[in-house]
Coordinates of C-alpha atoms in Angstrom, one line a residue:
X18 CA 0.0 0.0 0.0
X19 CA 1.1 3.2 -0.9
X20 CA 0.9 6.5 1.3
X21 CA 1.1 9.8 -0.2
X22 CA 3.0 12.6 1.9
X23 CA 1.7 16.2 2.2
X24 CA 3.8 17.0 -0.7
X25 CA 2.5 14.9 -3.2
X26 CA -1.1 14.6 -2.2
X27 CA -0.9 18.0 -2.8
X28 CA 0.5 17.7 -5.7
X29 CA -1.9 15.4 -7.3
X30 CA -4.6 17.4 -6.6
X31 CA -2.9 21.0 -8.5
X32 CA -2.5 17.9 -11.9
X33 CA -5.9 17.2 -11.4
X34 CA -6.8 20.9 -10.7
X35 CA -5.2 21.8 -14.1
X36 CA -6.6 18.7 -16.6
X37 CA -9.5 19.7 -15.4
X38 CA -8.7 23.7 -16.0
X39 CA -7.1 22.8 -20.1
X40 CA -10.9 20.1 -20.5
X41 CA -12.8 24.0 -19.3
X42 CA -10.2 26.0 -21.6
X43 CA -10.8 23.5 -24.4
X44 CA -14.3 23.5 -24.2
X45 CA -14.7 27.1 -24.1
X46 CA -11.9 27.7 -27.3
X47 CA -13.9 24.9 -29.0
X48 CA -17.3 27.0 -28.8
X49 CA -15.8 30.2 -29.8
X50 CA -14.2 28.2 -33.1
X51 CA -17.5 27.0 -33.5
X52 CA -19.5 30.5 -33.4
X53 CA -17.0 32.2 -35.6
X54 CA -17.3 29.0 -38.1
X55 CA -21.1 29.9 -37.8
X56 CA -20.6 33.5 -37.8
X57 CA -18.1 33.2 -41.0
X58 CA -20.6 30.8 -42.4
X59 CA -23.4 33.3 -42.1
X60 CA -21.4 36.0 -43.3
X61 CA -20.3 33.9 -46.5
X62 CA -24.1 33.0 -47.1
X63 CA -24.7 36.6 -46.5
X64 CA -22.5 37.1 -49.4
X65 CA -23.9 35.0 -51.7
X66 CA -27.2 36.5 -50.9
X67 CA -26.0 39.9 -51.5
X68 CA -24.4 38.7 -55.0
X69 CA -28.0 37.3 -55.6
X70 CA -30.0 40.7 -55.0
X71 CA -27.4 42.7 -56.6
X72 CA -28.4 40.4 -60.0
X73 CA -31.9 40.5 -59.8
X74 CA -31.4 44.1 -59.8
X75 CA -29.2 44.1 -63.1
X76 CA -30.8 45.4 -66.0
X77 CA -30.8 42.4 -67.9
X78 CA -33.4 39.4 -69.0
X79 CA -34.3 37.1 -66.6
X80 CA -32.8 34.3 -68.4
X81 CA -29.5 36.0 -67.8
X82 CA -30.1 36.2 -64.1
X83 CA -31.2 32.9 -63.7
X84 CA -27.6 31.6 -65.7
X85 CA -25.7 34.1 -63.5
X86 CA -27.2 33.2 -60.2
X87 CA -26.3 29.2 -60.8
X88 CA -22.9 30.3 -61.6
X89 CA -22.8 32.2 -58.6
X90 CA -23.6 29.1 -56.3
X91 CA -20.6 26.7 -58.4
X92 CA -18.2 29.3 -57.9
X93 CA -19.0 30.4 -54.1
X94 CA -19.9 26.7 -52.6
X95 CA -17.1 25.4 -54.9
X96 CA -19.8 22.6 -56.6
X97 CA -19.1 21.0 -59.8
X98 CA -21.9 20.8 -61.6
X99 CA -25.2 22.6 -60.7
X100 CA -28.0 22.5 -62.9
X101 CA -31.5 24.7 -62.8
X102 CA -34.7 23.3 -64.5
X103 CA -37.8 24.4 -64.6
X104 CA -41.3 23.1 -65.3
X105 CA -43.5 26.2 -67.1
X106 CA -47.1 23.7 -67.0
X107 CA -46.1 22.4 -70.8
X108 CA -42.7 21.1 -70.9
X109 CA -38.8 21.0 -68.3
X110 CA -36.7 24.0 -70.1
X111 CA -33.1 23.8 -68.5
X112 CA -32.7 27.3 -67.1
X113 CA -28.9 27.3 -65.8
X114 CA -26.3 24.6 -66.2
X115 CA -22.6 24.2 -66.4
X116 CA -23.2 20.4 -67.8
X117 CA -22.0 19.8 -71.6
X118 CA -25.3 20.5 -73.9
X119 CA -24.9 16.7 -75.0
X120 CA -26.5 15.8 -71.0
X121 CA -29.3 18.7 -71.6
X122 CA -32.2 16.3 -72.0
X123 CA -30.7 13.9 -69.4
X124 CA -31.2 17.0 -67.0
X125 CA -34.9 17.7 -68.6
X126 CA -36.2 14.1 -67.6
X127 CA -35.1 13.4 -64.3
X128 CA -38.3 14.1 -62.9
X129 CA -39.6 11.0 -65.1
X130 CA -36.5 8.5 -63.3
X131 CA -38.1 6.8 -60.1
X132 CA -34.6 7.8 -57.2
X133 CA -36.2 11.4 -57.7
X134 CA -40.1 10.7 -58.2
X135 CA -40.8 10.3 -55.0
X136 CA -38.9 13.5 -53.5
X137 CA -40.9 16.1 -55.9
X138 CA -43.9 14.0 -54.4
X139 CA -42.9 14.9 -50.9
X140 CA -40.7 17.8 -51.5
X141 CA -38.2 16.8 -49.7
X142 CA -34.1 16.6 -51.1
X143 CA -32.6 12.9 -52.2
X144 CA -29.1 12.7 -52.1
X145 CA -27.9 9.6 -54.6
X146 CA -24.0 8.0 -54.9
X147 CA -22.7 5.2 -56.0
X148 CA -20.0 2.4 -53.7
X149 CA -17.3 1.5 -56.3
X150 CA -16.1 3.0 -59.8
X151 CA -17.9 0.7 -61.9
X152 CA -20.9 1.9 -61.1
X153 CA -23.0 4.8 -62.3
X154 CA -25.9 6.7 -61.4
X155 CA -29.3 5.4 -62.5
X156 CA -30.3 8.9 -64.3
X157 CA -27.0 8.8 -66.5
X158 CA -28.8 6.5 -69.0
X159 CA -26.2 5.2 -71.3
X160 CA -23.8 8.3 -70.9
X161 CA -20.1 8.0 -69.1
X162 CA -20.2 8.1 -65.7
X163 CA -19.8 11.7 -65.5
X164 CA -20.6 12.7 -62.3
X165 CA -20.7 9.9 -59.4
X166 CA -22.8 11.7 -56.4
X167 CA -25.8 14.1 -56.8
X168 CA -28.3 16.0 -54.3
X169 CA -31.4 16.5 -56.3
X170 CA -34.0 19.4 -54.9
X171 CA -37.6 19.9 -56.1
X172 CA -38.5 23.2 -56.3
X173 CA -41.9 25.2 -54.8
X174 CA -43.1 28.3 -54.8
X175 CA -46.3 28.5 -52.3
X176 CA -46.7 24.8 -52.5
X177 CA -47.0 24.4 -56.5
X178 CA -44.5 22.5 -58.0
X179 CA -42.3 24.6 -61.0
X180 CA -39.0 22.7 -61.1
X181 CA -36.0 21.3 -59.3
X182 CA -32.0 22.2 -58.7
X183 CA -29.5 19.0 -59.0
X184 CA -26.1 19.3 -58.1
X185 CA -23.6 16.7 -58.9
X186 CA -20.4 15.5 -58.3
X187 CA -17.1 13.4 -59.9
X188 CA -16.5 12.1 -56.5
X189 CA -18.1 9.3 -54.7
X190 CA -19.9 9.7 -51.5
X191 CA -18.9 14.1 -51.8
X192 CA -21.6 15.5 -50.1
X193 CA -21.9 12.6 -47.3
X194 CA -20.5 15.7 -44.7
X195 CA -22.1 18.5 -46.3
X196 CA -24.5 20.3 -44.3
X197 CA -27.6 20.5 -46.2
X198 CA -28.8 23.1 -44.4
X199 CA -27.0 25.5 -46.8
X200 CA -28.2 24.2 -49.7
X201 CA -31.6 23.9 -48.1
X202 CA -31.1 27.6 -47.7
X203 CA -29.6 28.3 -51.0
X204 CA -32.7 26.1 -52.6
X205 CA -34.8 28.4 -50.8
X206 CA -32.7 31.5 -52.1
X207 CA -33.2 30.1 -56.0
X208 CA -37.2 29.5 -55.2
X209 CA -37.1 33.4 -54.3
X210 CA -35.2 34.3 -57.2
X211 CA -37.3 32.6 -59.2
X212 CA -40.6 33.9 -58.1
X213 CA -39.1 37.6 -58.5
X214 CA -38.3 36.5 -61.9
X215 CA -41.3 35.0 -63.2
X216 CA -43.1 38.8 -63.0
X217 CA -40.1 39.9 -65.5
X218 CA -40.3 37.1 -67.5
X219 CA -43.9 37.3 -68.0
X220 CA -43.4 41.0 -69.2
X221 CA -40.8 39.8 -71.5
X222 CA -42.8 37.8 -73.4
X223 CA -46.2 39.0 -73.1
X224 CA -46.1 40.9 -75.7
X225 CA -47.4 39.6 -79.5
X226 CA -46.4 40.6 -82.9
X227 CA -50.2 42.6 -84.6
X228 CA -51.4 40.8 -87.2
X229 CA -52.8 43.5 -89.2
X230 CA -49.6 45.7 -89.6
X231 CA -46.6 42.9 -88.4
X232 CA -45.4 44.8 -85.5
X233 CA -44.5 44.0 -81.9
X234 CA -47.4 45.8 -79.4
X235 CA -46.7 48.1 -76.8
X236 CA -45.9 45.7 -74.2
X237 CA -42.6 45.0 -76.0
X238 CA -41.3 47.9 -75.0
X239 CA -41.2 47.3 -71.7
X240 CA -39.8 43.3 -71.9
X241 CA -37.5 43.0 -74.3
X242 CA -37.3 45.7 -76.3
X243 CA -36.4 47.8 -72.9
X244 CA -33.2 46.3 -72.4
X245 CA -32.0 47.6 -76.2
X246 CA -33.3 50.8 -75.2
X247 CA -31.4 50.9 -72.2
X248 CA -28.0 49.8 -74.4
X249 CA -28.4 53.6 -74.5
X250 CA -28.3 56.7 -71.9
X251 CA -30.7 58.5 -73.6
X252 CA -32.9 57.9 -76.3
X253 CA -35.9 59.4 -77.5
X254 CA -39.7 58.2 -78.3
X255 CA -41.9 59.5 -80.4
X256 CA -45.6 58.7 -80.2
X257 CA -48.2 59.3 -82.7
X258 CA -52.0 58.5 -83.8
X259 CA -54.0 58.7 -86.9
X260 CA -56.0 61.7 -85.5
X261 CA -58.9 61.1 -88.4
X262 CA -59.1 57.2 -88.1
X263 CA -62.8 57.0 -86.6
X264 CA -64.2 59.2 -89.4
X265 CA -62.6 56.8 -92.2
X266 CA -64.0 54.1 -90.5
X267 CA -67.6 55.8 -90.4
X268 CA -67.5 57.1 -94.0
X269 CA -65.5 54.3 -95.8
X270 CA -65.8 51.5 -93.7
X271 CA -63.3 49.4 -91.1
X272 CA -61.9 47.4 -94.6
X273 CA -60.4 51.1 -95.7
X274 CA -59.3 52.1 -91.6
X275 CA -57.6 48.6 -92.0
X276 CA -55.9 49.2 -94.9
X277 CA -54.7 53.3 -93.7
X278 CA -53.2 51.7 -90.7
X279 CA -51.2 49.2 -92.9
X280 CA -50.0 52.0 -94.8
X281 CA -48.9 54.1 -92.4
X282 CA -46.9 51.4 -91.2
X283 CA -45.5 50.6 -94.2
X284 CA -44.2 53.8 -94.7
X285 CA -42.6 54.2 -91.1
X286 CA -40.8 51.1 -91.2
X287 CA -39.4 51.7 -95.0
X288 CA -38.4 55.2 -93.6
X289 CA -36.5 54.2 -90.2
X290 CA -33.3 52.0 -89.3
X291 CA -33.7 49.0 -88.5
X292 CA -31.6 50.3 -85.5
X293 CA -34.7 52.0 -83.8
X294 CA -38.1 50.4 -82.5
X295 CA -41.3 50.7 -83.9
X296 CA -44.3 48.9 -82.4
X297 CA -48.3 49.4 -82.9
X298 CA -49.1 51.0 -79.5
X299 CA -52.7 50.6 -79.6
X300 CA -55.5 51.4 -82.3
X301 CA -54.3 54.3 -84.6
X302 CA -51.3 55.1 -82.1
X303 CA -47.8 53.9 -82.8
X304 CA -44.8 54.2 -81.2
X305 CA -41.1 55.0 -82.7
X306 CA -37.9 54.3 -80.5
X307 CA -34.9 56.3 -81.7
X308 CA -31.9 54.3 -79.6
X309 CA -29.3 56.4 -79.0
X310 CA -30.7 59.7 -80.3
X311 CA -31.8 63.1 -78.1
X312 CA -34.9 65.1 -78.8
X313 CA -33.5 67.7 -81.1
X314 CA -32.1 65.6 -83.6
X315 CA -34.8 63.8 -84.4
X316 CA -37.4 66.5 -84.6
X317 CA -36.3 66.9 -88.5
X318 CA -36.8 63.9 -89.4
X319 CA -39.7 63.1 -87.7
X320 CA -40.9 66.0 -89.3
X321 CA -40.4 64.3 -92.6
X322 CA -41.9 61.1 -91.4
X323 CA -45.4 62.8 -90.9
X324 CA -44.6 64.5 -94.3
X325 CA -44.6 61.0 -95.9
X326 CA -47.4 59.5 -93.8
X327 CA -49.8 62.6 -95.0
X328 CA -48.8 61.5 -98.4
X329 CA -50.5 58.4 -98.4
X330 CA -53.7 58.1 -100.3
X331 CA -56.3 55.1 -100.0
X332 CA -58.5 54.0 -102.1
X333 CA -62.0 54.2 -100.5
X334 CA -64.2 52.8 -103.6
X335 CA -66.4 55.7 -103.6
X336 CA -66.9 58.7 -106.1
X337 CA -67.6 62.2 -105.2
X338 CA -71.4 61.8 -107.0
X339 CA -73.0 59.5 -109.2
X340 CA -71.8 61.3 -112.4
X341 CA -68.1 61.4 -111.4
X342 CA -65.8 58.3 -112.0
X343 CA -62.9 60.0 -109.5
X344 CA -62.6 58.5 -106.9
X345 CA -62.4 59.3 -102.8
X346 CA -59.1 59.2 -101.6
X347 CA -58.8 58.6 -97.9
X348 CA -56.1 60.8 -96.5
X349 CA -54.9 60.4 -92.9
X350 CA -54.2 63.4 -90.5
X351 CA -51.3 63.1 -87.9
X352 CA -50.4 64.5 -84.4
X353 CA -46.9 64.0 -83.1
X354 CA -45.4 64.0 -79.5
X355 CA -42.1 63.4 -78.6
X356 CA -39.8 62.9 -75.0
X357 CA -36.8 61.8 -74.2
X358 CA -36.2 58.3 -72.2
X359 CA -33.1 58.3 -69.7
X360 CA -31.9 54.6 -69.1
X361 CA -33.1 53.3 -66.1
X362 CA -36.3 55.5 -65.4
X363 CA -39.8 54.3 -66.0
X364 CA -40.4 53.6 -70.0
X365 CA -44.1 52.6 -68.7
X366 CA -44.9 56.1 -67.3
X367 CA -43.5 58.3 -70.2
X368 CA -45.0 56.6 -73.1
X369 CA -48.6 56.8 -70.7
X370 CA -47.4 60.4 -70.4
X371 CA -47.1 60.8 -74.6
X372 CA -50.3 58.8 -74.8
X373 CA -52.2 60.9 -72.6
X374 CA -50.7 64.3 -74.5
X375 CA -52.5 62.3 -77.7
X376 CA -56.0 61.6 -75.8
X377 CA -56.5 64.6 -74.9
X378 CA -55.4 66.7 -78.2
X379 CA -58.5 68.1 -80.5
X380 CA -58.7 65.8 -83.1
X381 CA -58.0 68.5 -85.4
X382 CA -54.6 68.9 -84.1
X383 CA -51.5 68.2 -86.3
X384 CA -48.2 68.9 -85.2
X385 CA -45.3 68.0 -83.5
X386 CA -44.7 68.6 -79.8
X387 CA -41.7 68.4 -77.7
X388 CA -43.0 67.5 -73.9

């Protein structure tokens, strides 16, 4: 038996002391490590958020942000392949990728391959990998194994289903560690983006080309006809209407109004560059987008525009009397406005602006007005 002195009872007790003051030390370094690995985490999803705002906000089509915010995520979480699809009610369109265009309608169909079935039924993510090289994911089809680990997330936005985010990897068993709560949140990020974008994307493409005179309608203007415009500082838009349409329609009939319109049209487009938009605003009004140009220099040559329009003579298949064998010409009477667009202001609120100059005109005006 062994009897400790004074000393080195004592002794023992300071060792013990101390372990127990370095476990206490540890612990307490450990937790700080962890909250600034959270903090820096947080700060780096910050980041990425910030990076994701700051391209919704670019003046560019949604497309383009779409493409930009996917290669956002690869670069910032360092992922190999990540791959955006969405489902528009009628068919999968791949959105963003970094994959080869050869794999595109691998990508389109996964929702149709069971592994991922039944997580767009339950919304919930399914992470798939395969055990040994020889193997290869049950979605590659008869491609080379290209990528040997994937986490596949269906996409919501307030509970409807619109699409999914895969990403994918060369290595085996890669995201095993990964902690899916930031790609939960970046999944959540992309349904956000993606909700924001579907209001710009239905603007870009609402509008529809007029079957009577061939031209884009006034909702072009604001989609994608705004982000040529706004190639440009400054530009300037001219508005104008057939002031005497109405009474052509009521003495000659809509088959004559019809044909006036197409005229006029005619003769704008064979009298601009191809350079500047010209869409049928509504009815009689049309709208001319000089790119690039300020208000003074085109008030000349929209001056000779109208000239040209006045010109125009259609046939209206009536005589002046019965004895006469001359016949009516219909000739239309025009009122110009113009303003000038700055890039970046509301294109929607000036051309209501020129419009509402036209409405409230006499219908006898005709001239050109600087506003």
């Amino acid at each position: 038996m062994i009897i400790l002195n004074g000393a080195a009872l004592t002794l023992i007790i300071v060792l013990v002391l101390m372990i127990f003051g370095l476990i206490i030390y540890n612990l307490s370094i450990y937790k700080k490590i962890k909250q600034l690995s959270n903090t820096n985490e947080k700060v780096s999803n910050l980041s990425v958020l910030q990076k994701f705002i700051e391209t919704i906000g670019q003046d560019i089509p949604a497309d383009e942000k779409i493409k930009t915010i996917n290669n956002i995520i690869i670069e910032k979480y360092n992922i190999k392949y990540s791959s955006i699809v969405v489902f528009n009610g009628v068919e999968y369109i791949l959105k963003a990728t970094n994959v080869d265009e050869r794999f595109s309608e691998v990508l389109t169909n996964l929702h149709n391959d069971e592994m991922f079935k039944d997580s767009i039924l339950t919304a919930t993510p399914k992470y798939v990998t395969i055990n040994n090289a020889n193997e290869k994911l049950s979605y590659q089809q008869d491609e080379m194994a290209r990528s040997k680990s994937a986490m596949f997330f269906p996409l919501y936005i307030d509970n409807i289903y619109i699409g999914y985010w895969i990403i994918e990897s060369e290595q085996m068993h890669a995201f095993d560690n990964l902690d899916t709560s930031i790609l939960r949140t970046i999944r959540d990020n992309i349904v956000s983006v993606l909700k924001t974008l579907s209001y710009q994307n239905t603007v870009e493409n609402i509008h529809r080309k007029d079957t009577t005179t061939g031209l884009y309608s006034a909702e072009y203007l604001y989609g994608k006809g705004k982000t040529v415009i706004d190639g440009y500082d400054e530009s300037s838009i001219c508005m104008f209407t057939i002031n005497n349409i109405e009474e052509i329609n009521e003495q000659y009939g809509r088959t004559v109004g019809t044909e006036m319109i197409k005229e006029v049209a005619e003769v704008v487009k064979d009298n601009i560059s191809d350079e500047y938009i010209f869409v049928r605003y509504m009815g009689p009004k049309f709208a001319i987008v000089f790119t690039g140009v300020d208000g003074e220099s085109v008030s000349g040559f929209v001056k000779s525009i109208k000239e040209y329009i006045e010109e125009i003579k259609v046939k209206t298949g009536k005589t002046k009397n019965k004895k006469s064998k001359e016949e009516i010409m219909a000739v239309p009477l025009t009122n110009f406005v113009i303003a000038t667009y700055y890039k970046g202001t509301g294109i929607e609120e000036l051309t209501k602006k020129l419009e509402d100059y036209l409405n409230e005109s006499e219908k006898t005006d005709s001239k050109i007005v600087c506003i």
